[in-house]
PDB file of N, CA and C in Angstrom:
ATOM      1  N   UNK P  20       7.968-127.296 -51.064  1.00 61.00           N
ATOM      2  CA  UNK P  20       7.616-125.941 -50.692  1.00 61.00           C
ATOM      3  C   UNK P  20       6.594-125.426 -51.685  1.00 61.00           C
ATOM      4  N   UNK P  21       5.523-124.678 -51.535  1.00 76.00           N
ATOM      5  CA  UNK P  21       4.473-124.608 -51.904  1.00 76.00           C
ATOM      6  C   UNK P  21       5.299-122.608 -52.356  1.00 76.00           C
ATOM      7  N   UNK P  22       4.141-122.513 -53.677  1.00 82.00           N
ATOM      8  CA  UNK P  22       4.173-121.589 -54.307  1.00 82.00           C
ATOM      9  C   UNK P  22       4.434-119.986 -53.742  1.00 82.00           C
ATOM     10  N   UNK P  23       3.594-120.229 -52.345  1.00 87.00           N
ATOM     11  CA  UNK P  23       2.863-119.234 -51.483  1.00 87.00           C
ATOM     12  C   UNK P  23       4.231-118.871 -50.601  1.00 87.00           C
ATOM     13  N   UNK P  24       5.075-119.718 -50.608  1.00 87.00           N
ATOM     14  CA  UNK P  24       6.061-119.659 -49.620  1.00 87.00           C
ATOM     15  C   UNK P  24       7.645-119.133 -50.399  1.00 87.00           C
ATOM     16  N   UNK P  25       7.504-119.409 -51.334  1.00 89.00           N
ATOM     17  CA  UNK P  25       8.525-118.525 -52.907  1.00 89.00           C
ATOM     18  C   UNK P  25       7.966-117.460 -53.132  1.00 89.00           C
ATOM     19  N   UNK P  26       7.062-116.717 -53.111  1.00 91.00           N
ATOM     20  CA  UNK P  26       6.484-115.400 -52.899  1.00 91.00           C
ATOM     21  C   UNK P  26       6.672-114.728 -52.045  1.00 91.00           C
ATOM     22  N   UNK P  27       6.406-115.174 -50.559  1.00 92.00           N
ATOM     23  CA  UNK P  27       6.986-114.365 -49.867  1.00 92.00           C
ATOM     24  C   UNK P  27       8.054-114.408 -49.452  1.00 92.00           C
ATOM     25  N   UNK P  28       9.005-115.241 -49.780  1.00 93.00           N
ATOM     26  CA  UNK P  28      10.659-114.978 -49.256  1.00 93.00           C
ATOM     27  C   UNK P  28      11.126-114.205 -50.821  1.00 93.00           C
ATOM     28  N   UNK P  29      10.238-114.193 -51.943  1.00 94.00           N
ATOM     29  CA  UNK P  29      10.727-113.099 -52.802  1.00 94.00           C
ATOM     30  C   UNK P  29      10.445-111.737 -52.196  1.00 94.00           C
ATOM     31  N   UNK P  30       9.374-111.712 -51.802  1.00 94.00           N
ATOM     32  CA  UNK P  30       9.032-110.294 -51.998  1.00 94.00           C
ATOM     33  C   UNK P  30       9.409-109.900 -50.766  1.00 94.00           C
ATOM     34  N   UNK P  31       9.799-110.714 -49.290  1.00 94.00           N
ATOM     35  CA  UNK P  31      10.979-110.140 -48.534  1.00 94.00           C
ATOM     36  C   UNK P  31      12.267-109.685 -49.070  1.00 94.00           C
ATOM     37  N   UNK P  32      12.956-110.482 -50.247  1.00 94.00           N
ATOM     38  CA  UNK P  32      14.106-110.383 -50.370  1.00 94.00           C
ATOM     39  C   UNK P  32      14.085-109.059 -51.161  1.00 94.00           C
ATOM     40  N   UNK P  33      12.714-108.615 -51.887  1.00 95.00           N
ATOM     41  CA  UNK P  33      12.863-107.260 -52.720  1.00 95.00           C
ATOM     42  C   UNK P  33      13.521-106.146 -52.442  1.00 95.00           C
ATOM     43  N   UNK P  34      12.541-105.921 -50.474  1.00 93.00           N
ATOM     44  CA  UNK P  34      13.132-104.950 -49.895  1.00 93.00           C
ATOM     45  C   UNK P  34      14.598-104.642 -49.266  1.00 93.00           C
ATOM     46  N   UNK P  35      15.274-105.896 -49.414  1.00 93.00           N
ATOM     47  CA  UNK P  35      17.034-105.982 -49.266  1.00 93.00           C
ATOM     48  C   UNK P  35      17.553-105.898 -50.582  1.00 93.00           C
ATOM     49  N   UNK P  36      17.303-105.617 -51.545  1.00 93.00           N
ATOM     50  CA  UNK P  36      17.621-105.404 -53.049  1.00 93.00           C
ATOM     51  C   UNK P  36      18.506-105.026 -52.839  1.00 93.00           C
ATOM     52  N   UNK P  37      18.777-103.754 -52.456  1.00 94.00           N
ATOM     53  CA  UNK P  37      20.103-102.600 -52.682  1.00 94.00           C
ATOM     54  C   UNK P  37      21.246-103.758 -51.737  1.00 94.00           C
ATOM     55  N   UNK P  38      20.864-104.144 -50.606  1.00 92.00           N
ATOM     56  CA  UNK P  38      21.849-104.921 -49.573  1.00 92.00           C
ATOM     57  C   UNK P  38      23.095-105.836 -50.661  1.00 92.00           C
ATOM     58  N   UNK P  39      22.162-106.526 -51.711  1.00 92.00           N
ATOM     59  CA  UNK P  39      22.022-107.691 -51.621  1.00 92.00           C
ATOM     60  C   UNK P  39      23.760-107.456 -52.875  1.00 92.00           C
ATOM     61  N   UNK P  40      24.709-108.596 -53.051  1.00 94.00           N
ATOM     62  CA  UNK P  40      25.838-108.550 -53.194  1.00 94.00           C
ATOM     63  C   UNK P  40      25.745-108.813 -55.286  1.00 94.00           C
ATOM     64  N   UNK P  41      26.612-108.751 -55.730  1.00 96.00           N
ATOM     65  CA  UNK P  41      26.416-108.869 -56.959  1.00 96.00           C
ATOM     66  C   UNK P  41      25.670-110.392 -57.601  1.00 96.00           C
ATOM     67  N   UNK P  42      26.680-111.552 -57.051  1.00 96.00           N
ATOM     68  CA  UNK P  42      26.043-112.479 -57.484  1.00 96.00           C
ATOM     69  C   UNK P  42      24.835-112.840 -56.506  1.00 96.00           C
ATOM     70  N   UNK P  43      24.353-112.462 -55.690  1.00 95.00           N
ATOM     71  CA  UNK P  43      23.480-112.678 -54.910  1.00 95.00           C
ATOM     72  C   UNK P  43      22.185-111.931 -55.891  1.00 95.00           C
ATOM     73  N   UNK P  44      22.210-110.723 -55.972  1.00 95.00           N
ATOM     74  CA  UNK P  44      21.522-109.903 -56.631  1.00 95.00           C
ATOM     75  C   UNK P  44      20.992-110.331 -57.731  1.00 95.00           C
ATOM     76  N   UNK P  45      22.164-111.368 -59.102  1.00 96.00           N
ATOM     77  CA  UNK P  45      21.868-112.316 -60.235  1.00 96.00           C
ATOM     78  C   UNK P  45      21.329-113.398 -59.691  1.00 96.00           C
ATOM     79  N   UNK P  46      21.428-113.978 -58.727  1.00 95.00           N
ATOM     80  CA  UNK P  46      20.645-115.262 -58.370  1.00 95.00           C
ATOM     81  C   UNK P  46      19.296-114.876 -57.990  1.00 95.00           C
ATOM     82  N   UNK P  47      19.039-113.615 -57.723  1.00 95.00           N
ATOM     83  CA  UNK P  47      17.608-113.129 -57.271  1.00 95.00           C
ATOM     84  C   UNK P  47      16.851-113.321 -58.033  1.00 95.00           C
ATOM     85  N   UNK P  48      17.247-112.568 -59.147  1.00 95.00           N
ATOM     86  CA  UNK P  48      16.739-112.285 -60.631  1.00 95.00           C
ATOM     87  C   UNK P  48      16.240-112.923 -61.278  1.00 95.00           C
ATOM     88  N   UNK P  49      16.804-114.302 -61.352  1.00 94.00           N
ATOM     89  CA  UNK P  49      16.777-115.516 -61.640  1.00 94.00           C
ATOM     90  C   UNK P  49      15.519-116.086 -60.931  1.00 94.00           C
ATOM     91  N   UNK P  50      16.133-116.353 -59.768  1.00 93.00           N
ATOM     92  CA  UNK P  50      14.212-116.535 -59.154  1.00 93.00           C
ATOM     93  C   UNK P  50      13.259-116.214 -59.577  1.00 93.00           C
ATOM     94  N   UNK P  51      13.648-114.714 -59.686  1.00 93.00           N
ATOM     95  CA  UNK P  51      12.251-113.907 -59.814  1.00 93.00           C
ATOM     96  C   UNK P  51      11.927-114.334 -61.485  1.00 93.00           C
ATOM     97  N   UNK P  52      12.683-114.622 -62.703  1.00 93.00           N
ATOM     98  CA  UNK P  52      12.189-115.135 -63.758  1.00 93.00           C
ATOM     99  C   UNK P  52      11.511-116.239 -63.356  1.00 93.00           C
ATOM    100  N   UNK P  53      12.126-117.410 -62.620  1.00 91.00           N
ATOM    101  CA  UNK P  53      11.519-118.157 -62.870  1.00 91.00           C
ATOM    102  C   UNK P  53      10.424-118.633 -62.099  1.00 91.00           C
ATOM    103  N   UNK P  54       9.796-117.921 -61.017  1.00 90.00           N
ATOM    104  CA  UNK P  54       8.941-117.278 -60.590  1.00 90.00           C
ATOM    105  C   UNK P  54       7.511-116.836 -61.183  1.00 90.00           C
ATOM    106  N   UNK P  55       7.880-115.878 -62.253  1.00 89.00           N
ATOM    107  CA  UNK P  55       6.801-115.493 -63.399  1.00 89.00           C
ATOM    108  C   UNK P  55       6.926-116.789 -63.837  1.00 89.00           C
ATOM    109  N   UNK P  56       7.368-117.021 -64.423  1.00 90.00           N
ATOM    110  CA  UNK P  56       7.142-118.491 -65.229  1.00 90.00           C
ATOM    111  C   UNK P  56       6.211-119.399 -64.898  1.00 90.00           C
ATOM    112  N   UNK P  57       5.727-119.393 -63.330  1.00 83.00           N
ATOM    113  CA  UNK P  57       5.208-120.136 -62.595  1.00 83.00           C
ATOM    114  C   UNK P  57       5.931-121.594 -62.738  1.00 83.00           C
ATOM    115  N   UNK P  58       7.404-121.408 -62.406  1.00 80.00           N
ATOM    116  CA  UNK P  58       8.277-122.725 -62.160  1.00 80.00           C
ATOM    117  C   UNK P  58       8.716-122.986 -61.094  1.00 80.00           C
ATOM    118  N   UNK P  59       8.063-124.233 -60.733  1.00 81.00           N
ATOM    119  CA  UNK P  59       8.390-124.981 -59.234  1.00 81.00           C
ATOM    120  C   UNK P  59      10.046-125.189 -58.888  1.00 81.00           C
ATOM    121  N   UNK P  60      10.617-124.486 -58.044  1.00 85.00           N
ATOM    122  CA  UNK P  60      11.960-124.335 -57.871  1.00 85.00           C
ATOM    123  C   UNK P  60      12.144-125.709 -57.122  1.00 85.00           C
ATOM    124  N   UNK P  61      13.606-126.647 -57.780  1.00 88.00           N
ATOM    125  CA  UNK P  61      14.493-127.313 -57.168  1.00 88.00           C
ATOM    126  C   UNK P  61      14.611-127.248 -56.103  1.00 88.00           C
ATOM    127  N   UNK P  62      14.838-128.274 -55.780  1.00 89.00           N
ATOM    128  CA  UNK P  62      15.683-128.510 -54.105  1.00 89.00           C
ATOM    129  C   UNK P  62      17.042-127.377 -53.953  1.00 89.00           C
ATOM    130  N   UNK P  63      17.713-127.522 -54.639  1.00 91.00           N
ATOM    131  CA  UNK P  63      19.289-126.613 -54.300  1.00 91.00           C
ATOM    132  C   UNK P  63      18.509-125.532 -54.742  1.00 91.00           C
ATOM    133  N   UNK P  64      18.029-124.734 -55.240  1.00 90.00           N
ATOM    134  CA  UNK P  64      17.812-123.228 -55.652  1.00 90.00           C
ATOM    135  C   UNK P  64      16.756-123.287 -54.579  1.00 90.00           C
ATOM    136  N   UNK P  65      15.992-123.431 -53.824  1.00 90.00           N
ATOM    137  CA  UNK P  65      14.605-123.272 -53.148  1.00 90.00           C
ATOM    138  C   UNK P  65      15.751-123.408 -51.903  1.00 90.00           C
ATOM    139  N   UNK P  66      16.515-124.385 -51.618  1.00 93.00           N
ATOM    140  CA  UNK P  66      17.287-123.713 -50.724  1.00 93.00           C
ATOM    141  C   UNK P  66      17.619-122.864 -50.488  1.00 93.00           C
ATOM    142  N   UNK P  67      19.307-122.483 -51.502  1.00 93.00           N
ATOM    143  CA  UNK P  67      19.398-120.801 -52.093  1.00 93.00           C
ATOM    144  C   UNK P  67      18.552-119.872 -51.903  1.00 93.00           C
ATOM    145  N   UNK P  68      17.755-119.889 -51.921  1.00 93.00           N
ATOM    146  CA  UNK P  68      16.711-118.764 -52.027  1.00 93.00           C
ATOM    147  C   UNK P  68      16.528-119.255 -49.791  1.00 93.00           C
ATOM    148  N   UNK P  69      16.201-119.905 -49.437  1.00 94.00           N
ATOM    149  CA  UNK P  69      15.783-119.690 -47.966  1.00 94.00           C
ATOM    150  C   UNK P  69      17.535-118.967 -47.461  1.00 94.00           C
ATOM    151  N   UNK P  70      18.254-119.597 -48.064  1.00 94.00           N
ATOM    152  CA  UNK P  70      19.681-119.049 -47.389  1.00 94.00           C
ATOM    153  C   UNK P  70      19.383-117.759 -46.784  1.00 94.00           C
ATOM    154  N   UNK P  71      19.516-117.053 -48.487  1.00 95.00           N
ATOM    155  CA  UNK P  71      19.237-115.527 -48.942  1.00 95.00           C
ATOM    156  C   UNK P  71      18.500-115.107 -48.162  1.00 95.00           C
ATOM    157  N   UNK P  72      17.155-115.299 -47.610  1.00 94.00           N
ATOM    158  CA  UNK P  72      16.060-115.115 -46.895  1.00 94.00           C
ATOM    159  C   UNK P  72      16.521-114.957 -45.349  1.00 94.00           C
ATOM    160  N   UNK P  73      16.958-116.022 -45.031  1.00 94.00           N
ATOM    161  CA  UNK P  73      17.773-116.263 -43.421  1.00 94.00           C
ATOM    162  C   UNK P  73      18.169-115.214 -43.143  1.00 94.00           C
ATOM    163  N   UNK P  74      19.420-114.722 -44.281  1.00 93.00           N
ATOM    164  CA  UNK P  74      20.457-114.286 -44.219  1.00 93.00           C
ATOM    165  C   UNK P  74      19.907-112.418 -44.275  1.00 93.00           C
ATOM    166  N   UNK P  75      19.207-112.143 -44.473  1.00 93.00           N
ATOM    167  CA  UNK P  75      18.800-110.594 -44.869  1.00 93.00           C
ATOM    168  C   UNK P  75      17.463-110.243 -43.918  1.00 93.00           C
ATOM    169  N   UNK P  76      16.450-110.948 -43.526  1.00 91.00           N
ATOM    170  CA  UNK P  76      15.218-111.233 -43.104  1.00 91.00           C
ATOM    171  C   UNK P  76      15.705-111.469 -41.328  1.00 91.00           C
ATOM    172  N   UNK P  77      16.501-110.569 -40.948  1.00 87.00           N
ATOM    173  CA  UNK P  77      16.627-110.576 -39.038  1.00 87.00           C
ATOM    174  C   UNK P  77      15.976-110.128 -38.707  1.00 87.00           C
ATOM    175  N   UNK P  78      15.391-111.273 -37.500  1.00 85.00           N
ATOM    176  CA  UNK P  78      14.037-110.578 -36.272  1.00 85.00           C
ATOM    177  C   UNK P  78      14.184-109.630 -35.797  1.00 85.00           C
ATOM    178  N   UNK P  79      13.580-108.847 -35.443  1.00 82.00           N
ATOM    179  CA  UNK P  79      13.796-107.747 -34.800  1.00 82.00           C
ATOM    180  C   UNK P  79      13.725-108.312 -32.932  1.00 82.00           C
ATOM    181  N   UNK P  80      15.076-107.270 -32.405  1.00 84.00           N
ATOM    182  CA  UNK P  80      14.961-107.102 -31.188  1.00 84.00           C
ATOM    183  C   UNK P  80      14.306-106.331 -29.983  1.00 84.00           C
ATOM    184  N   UNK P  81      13.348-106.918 -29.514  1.00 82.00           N
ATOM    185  CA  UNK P  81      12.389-106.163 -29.341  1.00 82.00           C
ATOM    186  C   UNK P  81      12.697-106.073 -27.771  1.00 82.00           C
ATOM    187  N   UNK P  82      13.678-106.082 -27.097  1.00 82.00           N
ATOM    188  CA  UNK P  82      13.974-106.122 -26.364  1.00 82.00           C
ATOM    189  C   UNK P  82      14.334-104.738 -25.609  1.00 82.00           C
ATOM    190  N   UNK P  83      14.861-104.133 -26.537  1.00 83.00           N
ATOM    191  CA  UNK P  83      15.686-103.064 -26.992  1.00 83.00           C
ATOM    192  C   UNK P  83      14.644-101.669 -26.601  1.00 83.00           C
ATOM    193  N   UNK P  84      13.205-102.349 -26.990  1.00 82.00           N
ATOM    194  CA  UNK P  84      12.001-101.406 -26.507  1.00 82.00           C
ATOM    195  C   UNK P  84      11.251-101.337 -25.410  1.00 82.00           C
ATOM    196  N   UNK P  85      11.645-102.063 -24.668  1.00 80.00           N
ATOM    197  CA  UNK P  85      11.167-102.157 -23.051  1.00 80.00           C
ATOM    198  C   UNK P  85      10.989-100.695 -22.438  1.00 80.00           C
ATOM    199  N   UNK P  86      12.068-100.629 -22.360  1.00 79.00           N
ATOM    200  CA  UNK P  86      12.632 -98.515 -21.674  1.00 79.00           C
ATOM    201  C   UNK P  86      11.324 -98.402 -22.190  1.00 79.00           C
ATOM    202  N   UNK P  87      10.610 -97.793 -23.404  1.00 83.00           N
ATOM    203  CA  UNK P  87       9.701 -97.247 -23.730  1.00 83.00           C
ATOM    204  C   UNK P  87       8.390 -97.102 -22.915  1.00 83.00           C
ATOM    205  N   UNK P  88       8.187 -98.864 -22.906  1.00 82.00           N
ATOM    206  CA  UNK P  88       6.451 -99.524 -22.093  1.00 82.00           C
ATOM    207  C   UNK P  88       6.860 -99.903 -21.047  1.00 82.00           C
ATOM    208  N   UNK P  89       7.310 -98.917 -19.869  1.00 74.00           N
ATOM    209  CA  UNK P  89       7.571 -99.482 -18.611  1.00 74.00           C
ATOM    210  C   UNK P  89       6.210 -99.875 -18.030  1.00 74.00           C
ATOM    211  N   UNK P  90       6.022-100.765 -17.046  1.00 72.00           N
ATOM    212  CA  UNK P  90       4.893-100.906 -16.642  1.00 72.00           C
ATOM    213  C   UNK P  90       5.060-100.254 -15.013  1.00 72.00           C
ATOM    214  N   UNK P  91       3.780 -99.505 -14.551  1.00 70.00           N
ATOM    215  CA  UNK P  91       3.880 -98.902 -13.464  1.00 70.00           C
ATOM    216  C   UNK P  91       4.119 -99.867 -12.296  1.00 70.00           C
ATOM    217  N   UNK P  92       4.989 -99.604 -11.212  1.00 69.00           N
ATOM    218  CA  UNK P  92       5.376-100.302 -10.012  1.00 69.00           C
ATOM    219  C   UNK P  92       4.431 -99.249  -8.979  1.00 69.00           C
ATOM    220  N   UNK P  93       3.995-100.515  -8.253  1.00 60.00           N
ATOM    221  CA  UNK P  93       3.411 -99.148  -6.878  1.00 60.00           C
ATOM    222  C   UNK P  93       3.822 -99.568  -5.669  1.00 60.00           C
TER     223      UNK P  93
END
């Protein structure tokens, strides 16, 4: 996994900060040190970290907005 791709599942996971559970929150942290560091994350932690990502980062249902953009019937 390339550098570019630990950046942005950090800086997704920023905006779930408050969500995020105690030790979840210390494992963040952690990333994010070693992150600055510019250190290429492990297999098990680069996992960890997509878990986290999976797990907080839900698609939106956009389904839900149809009612809105009806399209005209004639």
């Amino acid at each position: 996994m390339s550098y570019r791709d630990q950046q942005k599942y950090l800086e997704t996971l920023r905006k779930h900060e408050m969500k995020l559970t105690r030790q979840e929150l210390e494992e963040y942290k952690m990333f994010l040190k070693r992150h600055k560091d510019e250190e290429d994350f492990d297999s098990v932690s680069l996992k960890r970290l997509k878990e986290l990502y999976d797990k907080y980062n839900l698609p939106v249902d956009r389904s839900k907005y149809d009612a809105f953009f009806k399209k005209k019937e004639e």
